[in-house]
């Protein structure tokens, strides 16, 4: 019922729920707490988010919330496609400052699980892209933090093809990882 594939940073997972197709179309349980628990994923999702980005090359991120409002995120695309990126910001992690990316799209019907301790962002690859994601802690504006999408020390290879990303004012002035205090530490 659930395919779980660790990415290059194995804490970050690709998830593929089962899809039941028939003459009408398809049905899928896109989230099932029991199935997730059976796969060792028992984070308690408490909030659903949805964002719509009209322009291709809209870039949202890199974001995270500080404890006690740190969030695990289960991200999928209802319409269009994104390159979804997770950056390990756990001090002491062997992959601290490293990033991993996954193409997530309505067509692929895949999801990405980004755990606490990672900064998260995505670049839309098509216009009118709609992203839906579950988070394991409620929003808290005062705990909402960002890191530069183009931090040279992280070096994310965003597929901009020479284009300029559409950014929020907040994301345009985010600090670098180096300028960010220690918030998460790696639990070996
Ligand atoms: C995230 C969030 C935002 N808001 C309000 C705050 C702002 O007035 C407005 C837009 O927020 P923001 O510009 O932070 O939205 P995004 O740039 O899409 O941020 C999100 O996108 C990146 C990819 C993430 O990983 C985070 O989930 C989240 O930070 O919605 C809420 O009321 N609740 C929320 O949970």
mmCIF file of C-alpha atoms and ligand atoms in Angstrom:
data_model
loop_
_atom_site.group_PDB
_atom_site.id
_atom_site.type_symbol
_atom_site.label_atom_id
_atom_site.label_comp_id
_atom_site.label_asym_id
_atom_site.label_seq_id
_atom_site.Cartn_x
_atom_site.Cartn_y
_atom_site.Cartn_z
ATOM 1 C CA UNK A 1 0.000 0.000 0.000
ATOM 2 C CA UNK A 2 2.939 2.299 0.587
ATOM 3 C CA UNK A 3 6.343 2.433 -1.148
ATOM 4 C CA UNK A 4 8.997 4.253 0.920
ATOM 5 C CA UNK A 5 12.312 5.121 -0.757
ATOM 6 C CA UNK A 6 15.148 6.781 1.211
ATOM 7 C CA UNK A 7 16.887 9.539 -0.756
ATOM 8 C CA UNK A 8 20.629 10.288 -0.805
ATOM 9 C CA UNK A 9 20.211 11.743 2.714
ATOM 10 C CA UNK A 10 18.270 8.730 4.014
ATOM 11 C CA UNK A 11 16.234 10.636 6.629
ATOM 12 C CA UNK A 12 14.437 12.255 3.664
ATOM 13 C CA UNK A 13 12.033 9.855 1.986
ATOM 14 C CA UNK A 14 10.136 9.550 -1.252
ATOM 15 C CA UNK A 15 6.721 8.044 -0.638
ATOM 16 C CA UNK A 16 4.477 6.505 -3.274
ATOM 17 C CA UNK A 17 0.945 5.665 -2.144
ATOM 18 C CA UNK A 18 -0.994 2.990 -3.973
ATOM 19 C CA UNK A 19 -3.303 4.235 -6.735
ATOM 20 C CA UNK A 20 -6.433 2.291 -7.709
ATOM 21 C CA UNK A 21 -7.258 3.060 -11.333
ATOM 22 C CA UNK A 22 -10.464 2.222 -13.134
ATOM 23 C CA UNK A 23 -12.579 3.478 -16.036
ATOM 24 C CA UNK A 24 -13.657 6.523 -13.963
ATOM 25 C CA UNK A 25 -10.109 7.583 -13.030
ATOM 26 C CA UNK A 26 -8.358 6.663 -9.777
ATOM 27 C CA UNK A 27 -8.637 6.473 -5.986
ATOM 28 C CA UNK A 28 -5.770 6.630 -3.507
ATOM 29 C CA UNK A 29 -5.309 6.866 0.233
ATOM 30 C CA UNK A 30 -2.772 9.680 0.060
ATOM 31 C CA UNK A 31 -2.185 9.508 3.805
ATOM 32 C CA UNK A 32 -3.058 6.725 6.259
ATOM 33 C CA UNK A 33 -1.694 6.969 9.803
ATOM 34 C CA UNK A 34 -1.647 3.197 10.297
ATOM 35 C CA UNK A 35 0.208 2.543 7.043
ATOM 36 C CA UNK A 36 2.689 5.256 7.930
ATOM 37 C CA UNK A 37 3.176 3.833 11.427
ATOM 38 C CA UNK A 38 3.787 0.393 9.880
ATOM 39 C CA UNK A 39 6.533 2.064 7.810
ATOM 40 C CA UNK A 40 8.009 3.604 10.988
ATOM 41 C CA UNK A 41 6.589 7.033 10.236
ATOM 42 C CA UNK A 42 4.481 7.950 13.243
ATOM 43 C CA UNK A 43 4.825 11.741 13.272
ATOM 44 C CA UNK A 44 1.467 13.287 14.291
ATOM 45 C CA UNK A 45 0.369 15.539 11.402
ATOM 46 C CA UNK A 46 -1.778 18.316 12.824
ATOM 47 C CA UNK A 47 -2.140 20.806 9.985
ATOM 48 C CA UNK A 48 -2.709 20.709 6.243
ATOM 49 C CA UNK A 49 -1.276 23.455 4.021
ATOM 50 C CA UNK A 50 -1.899 24.285 0.371
ATOM 51 C CA UNK A 51 -0.078 26.809 -1.771
ATOM 52 C CA UNK A 52 -0.731 27.884 -5.342
ATOM 53 C CA UNK A 53 2.036 29.407 -7.437
ATOM 54 C CA UNK A 54 0.943 31.029 -10.695
ATOM 55 C CA UNK A 55 4.372 31.435 -12.238
ATOM 56 C CA UNK A 56 6.807 28.739 -13.280
ATOM 57 C CA UNK A 57 10.077 29.207 -11.337
ATOM 58 C CA UNK A 58 8.319 30.347 -8.175
ATOM 59 C CA UNK A 59 10.728 29.484 -5.358
ATOM 60 C CA UNK A 60 9.419 29.104 -1.801
ATOM 61 C CA UNK A 61 12.068 28.486 0.834
ATOM 62 C CA UNK A 62 14.275 27.579 2.434
ATOM 63 C CA UNK A 63 12.054 27.425 5.515
ATOM 64 C CA UNK A 64 11.864 25.672 8.880
ATOM 65 C CA UNK A 65 10.307 26.330 12.285
ATOM 66 C CA UNK A 66 12.386 26.263 15.482
ATOM 67 C CA UNK A 67 11.506 24.022 18.415
ATOM 68 C CA UNK A 68 9.033 23.517 20.022
ATOM 69 C CA UNK A 69 7.290 24.151 16.690
ATOM 70 C CA UNK A 70 9.704 22.226 14.468
ATOM 71 C CA UNK A 71 7.794 20.478 11.689
ATOM 72 C CA UNK A 72 8.018 17.256 9.755
ATOM 73 C CA UNK A 73 6.493 17.883 6.304
ATOM 74 C CA UNK A 74 4.758 15.478 3.938
ATOM 75 C CA UNK A 75 4.616 17.244 0.579
ATOM 76 C CA UNK A 76 2.756 16.368 -2.591
ATOM 77 C CA UNK A 77 1.655 18.173 -5.727
ATOM 78 C CA UNK A 78 -2.012 18.352 -6.700
ATOM 79 C CA UNK A 79 -1.369 20.132 -10.009
ATOM 80 C CA UNK A 80 1.891 20.795 -11.874
ATOM 81 C CA UNK A 81 5.384 19.905 -10.747
ATOM 82 C CA UNK A 82 8.137 21.067 -8.367
ATOM 83 C CA UNK A 83 11.717 20.343 -7.562
ATOM 84 C CA UNK A 84 11.513 19.853 -3.814
ATOM 85 C CA UNK A 85 14.687 20.385 -1.760
ATOM 86 C CA UNK A 86 15.653 19.491 1.805
ATOM 87 C CA UNK A 87 18.826 20.805 3.465
ATOM 88 C CA UNK A 88 20.294 19.085 6.523
ATOM 89 C CA UNK A 89 20.720 21.789 9.212
ATOM 90 C CA UNK A 90 21.414 19.417 12.122
ATOM 91 C CA UNK A 91 24.764 20.363 13.626
ATOM 92 C CA UNK A 92 26.898 17.268 14.069
ATOM 93 C CA UNK A 93 25.186 15.473 11.201
ATOM 94 C CA UNK A 94 27.581 13.836 8.724
ATOM 95 C CA UNK A 95 25.509 15.543 6.032
ATOM 96 C CA UNK A 96 25.236 18.956 7.715
ATOM 97 C CA UNK A 97 24.748 21.617 5.046
ATOM 98 C CA UNK A 98 24.129 19.000 2.358
ATOM 99 C CA UNK A 99 20.982 19.046 0.233
ATOM 100 C CA UNK A 100 18.821 16.473 -1.513
ATOM 101 C CA UNK A 101 16.209 17.099 -4.185
ATOM 102 C CA UNK A 102 13.227 15.209 -5.589
ATOM 103 C CA UNK A 103 11.009 15.910 -8.564
ATOM 104 C CA UNK A 104 7.472 15.809 -7.127
ATOM 105 C CA UNK A 105 4.522 16.118 -9.483
ATOM 106 C CA UNK A 106 0.824 15.450 -9.903
ATOM 107 C CA UNK A 107 1.740 13.096 -12.749
ATOM 108 C CA UNK A 108 4.283 11.078 -10.726
ATOM 109 C CA UNK A 109 1.819 11.035 -7.802
ATOM 110 C CA UNK A 110 4.770 10.857 -5.416
ATOM 111 C CA UNK A 111 5.393 12.584 -2.080
ATOM 112 C CA UNK A 112 8.446 13.690 -0.124
ATOM 113 C CA UNK A 113 8.803 13.434 3.651
ATOM 114 C CA UNK A 114 11.068 16.168 5.014
ATOM 115 C CA UNK A 115 11.774 15.566 8.717
ATOM 116 C CA UNK A 116 12.477 18.097 11.447
ATOM 117 C CA UNK A 117 16.047 19.325 11.285
ATOM 118 C CA UNK A 118 15.853 20.088 7.600
ATOM 119 C CA UNK A 119 15.216 23.389 5.846
ATOM 120 C CA UNK A 120 12.655 22.932 3.071
ATOM 121 C CA UNK A 121 11.975 24.672 -0.194
ATOM 122 C CA UNK A 122 10.712 24.061 -3.699
ATOM 123 C CA UNK A 123 10.896 25.518 -7.180
ATOM 124 C CA UNK A 124 7.831 25.217 -9.394
ATOM 125 C CA UNK A 125 8.546 23.696 -12.817
ATOM 126 C CA UNK A 126 5.184 24.519 -14.366
ATOM 127 C CA UNK A 127 2.794 27.482 -14.103
ATOM 128 C CA UNK A 128 -0.285 27.175 -11.831
ATOM 129 C CA UNK A 129 1.360 24.577 -9.591
ATOM 130 C CA UNK A 130 -0.578 23.602 -6.496
ATOM 131 C CA UNK A 131 1.286 22.064 -3.525
ATOM 132 C CA UNK A 132 -0.413 20.340 -0.606
ATOM 133 C CA UNK A 133 1.458 19.324 2.536
ATOM 134 C CA UNK A 134 0.866 18.009 6.021
ATOM 135 C CA UNK A 135 2.911 19.318 8.943
ATOM 136 C CA UNK A 136 3.479 17.791 12.381
ATOM 137 C CA UNK A 137 3.351 21.057 14.342
ATOM 138 C CA UNK A 138 1.115 24.102 13.981
ATOM 139 C CA UNK A 139 2.323 27.269 12.316
ATOM 140 C CA UNK A 140 4.079 29.719 14.583
ATOM 141 C CA UNK A 141 5.157 32.936 12.907
ATOM 142 C CA UNK A 142 7.644 33.723 15.667
ATOM 143 C CA UNK A 143 9.293 30.324 15.177
ATOM 144 C CA UNK A 144 9.282 30.557 11.352
ATOM 145 C CA UNK A 145 12.842 30.907 9.984
ATOM 146 C CA UNK A 146 14.535 31.009 6.585
ATOM 147 C CA UNK A 147 17.863 30.327 4.923
ATOM 148 C CA UNK A 148 18.968 31.788 1.594
ATOM 149 C CA UNK A 149 17.773 29.730 -1.357
ATOM 150 C CA UNK A 150 21.076 30.488 -3.125
ATOM 151 C CA UNK A 151 23.434 30.088 -0.164
ATOM 152 C CA UNK A 152 26.765 29.435 -1.915
ATOM 153 C CA UNK A 153 27.934 27.117 0.881
ATOM 154 C CA UNK A 154 24.886 24.883 0.347
ATOM 155 C CA UNK A 155 25.064 25.219 -3.440
ATOM 156 C CA UNK A 156 21.624 23.947 -4.442
ATOM 157 C CA UNK A 157 21.482 23.333 -8.197
ATOM 158 C CA UNK A 158 18.047 24.899 -8.850
ATOM 159 C CA UNK A 159 17.024 24.195 -12.495
ATOM 160 C CA UNK A 160 16.451 27.841 -13.352
ATOM 161 C CA UNK A 161 17.718 27.456 -16.943
ATOM 162 C CA UNK A 162 18.935 31.050 -16.804
ATOM 163 C CA UNK A 163 15.595 32.283 -15.472
ATOM 164 C CA UNK A 164 14.994 34.409 -12.355
ATOM 165 C CA UNK A 165 12.999 32.858 -9.517
ATOM 166 C CA UNK A 166 9.852 34.534 -8.186
ATOM 167 C CA UNK A 167 10.562 35.077 -4.476
ATOM 168 C CA UNK A 168 8.719 36.534 -1.508
ATOM 169 C CA UNK A 169 10.297 39.646 0.019
ATOM 170 C CA UNK A 170 11.109 37.524 3.063
ATOM 171 C CA UNK A 171 12.929 34.863 1.052
ATOM 172 C CA UNK A 172 14.880 37.473 -0.902
ATOM 173 C CA UNK A 173 16.672 38.595 2.286
ATOM 174 C CA UNK A 174 17.042 35.337 4.247
ATOM 175 C CA UNK A 175 20.316 34.724 6.088
ATOM 176 C CA UNK A 176 22.892 32.146 5.036
ATOM 177 C CA UNK A 177 23.331 28.884 6.929
ATOM 178 C CA UNK A 178 26.630 30.259 8.295
ATOM 179 C CA UNK A 179 24.723 33.246 9.718
ATOM 180 C CA UNK A 180 22.198 30.911 11.346
ATOM 181 C CA UNK A 181 22.656 29.922 15.017
ATOM 182 C CA UNK A 182 22.709 26.253 16.080
ATOM 183 C CA UNK A 183 19.072 25.184 16.298
ATOM 184 C CA UNK A 184 19.070 21.488 15.512
ATOM 185 C CA UNK A 185 21.712 18.956 16.562
ATOM 186 C CA UNK A 186 22.106 15.510 15.065
ATOM 187 C CA UNK A 187 21.003 12.589 17.249
ATOM 188 C CA UNK A 188 23.315 9.764 16.163
HETATM 189 C C1 LIG B 1 3.467 28.591 6.373
HETATM 190 C C2 LIG B 1 2.271 29.331 6.862
HETATM 191 C C3 LIG B 1 2.036 30.643 6.500
HETATM 192 N N1 LIG B 1 0.936 31.284 6.962
HETATM 193 C C4 LIG B 1 0.714 32.667 6.521
HETATM 194 C C5 LIG B 1 1.853 33.606 6.828
HETATM 195 C C6 LIG B 1 1.869 34.544 5.654
HETATM 196 O O1 LIG B 1 1.026 35.661 5.921
HETATM 197 C C7 LIG B 1 1.272 33.757 4.509
HETATM 198 C C8 LIG B 1 2.306 33.262 3.513
HETATM 199 O O2 LIG B 1 3.316 32.602 4.268
HETATM 200 P P1 LIG B 1 4.699 32.290 3.592
HETATM 201 O O3 LIG B 1 5.126 33.413 2.703
HETATM 202 O O4 LIG B 1 5.654 31.857 4.707
HETATM 203 O O5 LIG B 1 4.364 31.014 2.684
HETATM 204 P P2 LIG B 1 5.434 30.121 1.913
HETATM 205 O O6 LIG B 1 6.537 30.949 1.365
HETATM 206 O O7 LIG B 1 4.658 29.249 1.005
HETATM 207 O O8 LIG B 1 6.102 29.236 3.073
HETATM 208 C C9 LIG B 1 5.933 27.843 3.151
HETATM 209 O O9 LIG B 1 6.663 27.277 2.108
HETATM 210 C C10 LIG B 1 7.826 26.528 2.416
HETATM 211 C C11 LIG B 1 8.174 25.678 1.229
HETATM 212 C C12 LIG B 1 7.696 25.682 3.626
HETATM 213 O O10 LIG B 1 8.306 24.624 3.758
HETATM 214 C C13 LIG B 1 6.857 26.141 4.733
HETATM 215 O O11 LIG B 1 5.854 25.200 4.980
HETATM 216 C C14 LIG B 1 6.253 27.455 4.570
HETATM 217 O O12 LIG B 1 7.189 28.349 5.131
HETATM 218 O O13 LIG B 1 0.612 32.634 5.110
HETATM 219 C C15 LIG B 1 0.034 30.692 7.812
HETATM 220 O O14 LIG B 1 -0.956 31.328 8.242
HETATM 221 N N2 LIG B 1 0.247 29.399 8.201
HETATM 222 C C16 LIG B 1 1.328 28.685 7.757
HETATM 223 O O15 LIG B 1 1.463 27.502 8.113
#
